[in-house]
Amino acid sequence: MSHRRVAILISGGGSNMVSLVDSMTRDHPARPCLVLSNDAQAGGLAKARDRGIETAVVDHRPFKGDRAAFEAELLKPLEAAQPDIVCLAGFMRVLTGDFVSRFQGRMLNIHPSLLPKYKGLHTHARAIEAGDAEHGCTVHEVTAALDDGPILGQARVTIAPEDTPDSLAAKVLLYEHQLYPSVLRRYVEGNRSVLMLP
Ligand code: GAR
């Protein structure tokens, strides 16, 4: 059986991308086919290259907010890589419904909150400000609505009284690195049931 092809979109350090890539070995039914960034400075690009993975960059800035034009360029390397599945891993651009619909049912995202709580940005600070006892991360299928779509997995962490947004982000990120590879593997194998960690 040939491997399913996974493209990963990043904007930053790419630690989730690394955890996904490093999981796709041995008997895993998928392999990475492309790491694509909207920022040439994204630290994750070098990590992908070090792992022998093809990379591409489409800078969003020259498009000055013309999302359709940016996405038309983004599609070129993405379609050339012929992915079966697209993983958003810290990709910080909002995608249009047109773009998302091309990958409907085969695009995943990781978000640093227990969705449906705290869609959007500054999730850790918002959870602390709200006085929440727990926080976490979610992997979900991407639909046209931001940070929406069927939930495939969640990991919970307890918020300690001394937590700051940074300390909480670091705790959640460790769980992201467990959750995303686990959900991806199940997804490739056709398992859409919700995975709860720990
Ligand atoms: C992760 O915490 C991810 O959940 C978050 O950005 C970080 C990327 O870190 N994503 C979002 O906020 C998406 N809206 P990484 O580049 O080290 O994987």
PDB file of C-alpha atoms and ligand atoms in Angstrom, residues 10-17 47 89-92 109-112 120-121 123-124 137 146-147 169 172-173 176-177, ligand 1:
ATOM      1  CA  ILE A  10       3.267  26.648   9.242  1.00  0.00           C
ATOM      2  CA  SER A  11       3.969  30.275  10.137  1.00  0.00           C
ATOM      3  CA  GLY A  12       6.486  29.995  12.977  1.00  0.00           C
ATOM      4  CA  GLY A  13       8.763  27.713  14.926  1.00  0.00           C
ATOM      5  CA  GLY A  14       7.102  24.610  13.627  1.00  0.00           C
ATOM      6  CA  SER A  15       7.287  22.476  16.757  1.00  0.00           C
ATOM      7  CA  ASN A  16       3.952  20.864  15.916  1.00  0.00           C
ATOM      8  CA  MET A  17       5.154  20.269  12.353  1.00  0.00           C
ATOM      9  CA  LYS A  47      13.765  22.044  10.642  1.00  0.00           C
ATOM     10  CA  ALA A  89       0.257  23.585  12.363  1.00  0.00           C
ATOM     11  CA  GLY A  90       0.558  27.095  13.719  1.00  0.00           C
ATOM     12  CA  PHE A  91      -0.476  28.563  10.355  1.00  0.00           C
ATOM     13  CA  MET A  92      -1.566  32.064  11.304  1.00  0.00           C
ATOM     14  CA  ASN A 109      -5.931  22.238  12.440  1.00  0.00           C
ATOM     15  CA  ILE A 110      -4.551  22.418  15.960  1.00  0.00           C
ATOM     16  CA  HIS A 111      -5.804  25.225  18.161  1.00  0.00           C
ATOM     17  CA  PRO A 112      -4.463  26.095  21.625  1.00  0.00           C
ATOM     18  CA  GLY A 120      -8.980  33.176  17.657  1.00  0.00           C
ATOM     19  CA  LEU A 121      -5.903  34.609  19.380  1.00  0.00           C
ATOM     20  CA  THR A 123      -6.174  31.878  24.116  1.00  0.00           C
ATOM     21  CA  HIS A 124      -3.912  31.307  27.129  1.00  0.00           C
ATOM     22  CA  CYS A 137      -5.710  22.167  22.931  1.00  0.00           C
ATOM     23  CA  LEU A 146     -12.707  30.005  12.018  1.00  0.00           C
ATOM     24  CA  ASP A 147     -11.604  27.406  14.617  1.00  0.00           C
ATOM     25  CA  ALA A 169       1.361  28.054  26.583  1.00  0.00           C
ATOM     26  CA  VAL A 172      -0.234  23.188  26.455  1.00  0.00           C
ATOM     27  CA  LEU A 173       2.370  22.930  23.679  1.00  0.00           C
ATOM     28  CA  GLU A 176      -0.107  19.538  21.386  1.00  0.00           C
ATOM     29  CA  HIS A 177       2.926  17.464  20.443  1.00  0.00           C
TER      30      HIS A 177
HETATM   31  C1  GAR B   1       0.759  26.343  18.600  1.00  0.00           C
HETATM   32  O1  GAR B   1       0.525  26.559  19.963  1.00  0.00           O
HETATM   33  C2  GAR B   1      -0.551  26.228  17.854  1.00  0.00           C
HETATM   34  O2  GAR B   1      -1.570  25.577  18.561  1.00  0.00           O
HETATM   35  C3  GAR B   1      -0.896  27.672  17.656  1.00  0.00           C
HETATM   36  O3  GAR B   1       0.320  28.291  17.330  1.00  0.00           O
HETATM   37  C4  GAR B   1       1.392  27.578  17.956  1.00  0.00           C
HETATM   38  C5  GAR B   1       2.401  27.211  16.888  1.00  0.00           C
HETATM   39  O4  GAR B   1       3.557  26.651  17.462  1.00  0.00           O
HETATM   40  N1  GAR B   1      -1.871  27.837  16.611  1.00  0.00           N
HETATM   41  C6  GAR B   1      -2.759  28.810  16.581  1.00  0.00           C
HETATM   42  O5  GAR B   1      -2.837  29.671  17.429  1.00  0.00           O
HETATM   43  C7  GAR B   1      -3.676  28.762  15.382  1.00  0.00           C
HETATM   44  N2  GAR B   1      -4.676  29.786  15.489  1.00  0.00           N
HETATM   45  P1  GAR B   1       4.552  25.799  16.543  1.00  0.00           P
HETATM   46  O6  GAR B   1       4.900  26.660  15.331  1.00  0.00           O
HETATM   47  O7  GAR B   1       5.749  25.581  17.427  1.00  0.00           O
HETATM   48  O8  GAR B   1       3.868  24.529  16.155  1.00  0.00           O
END
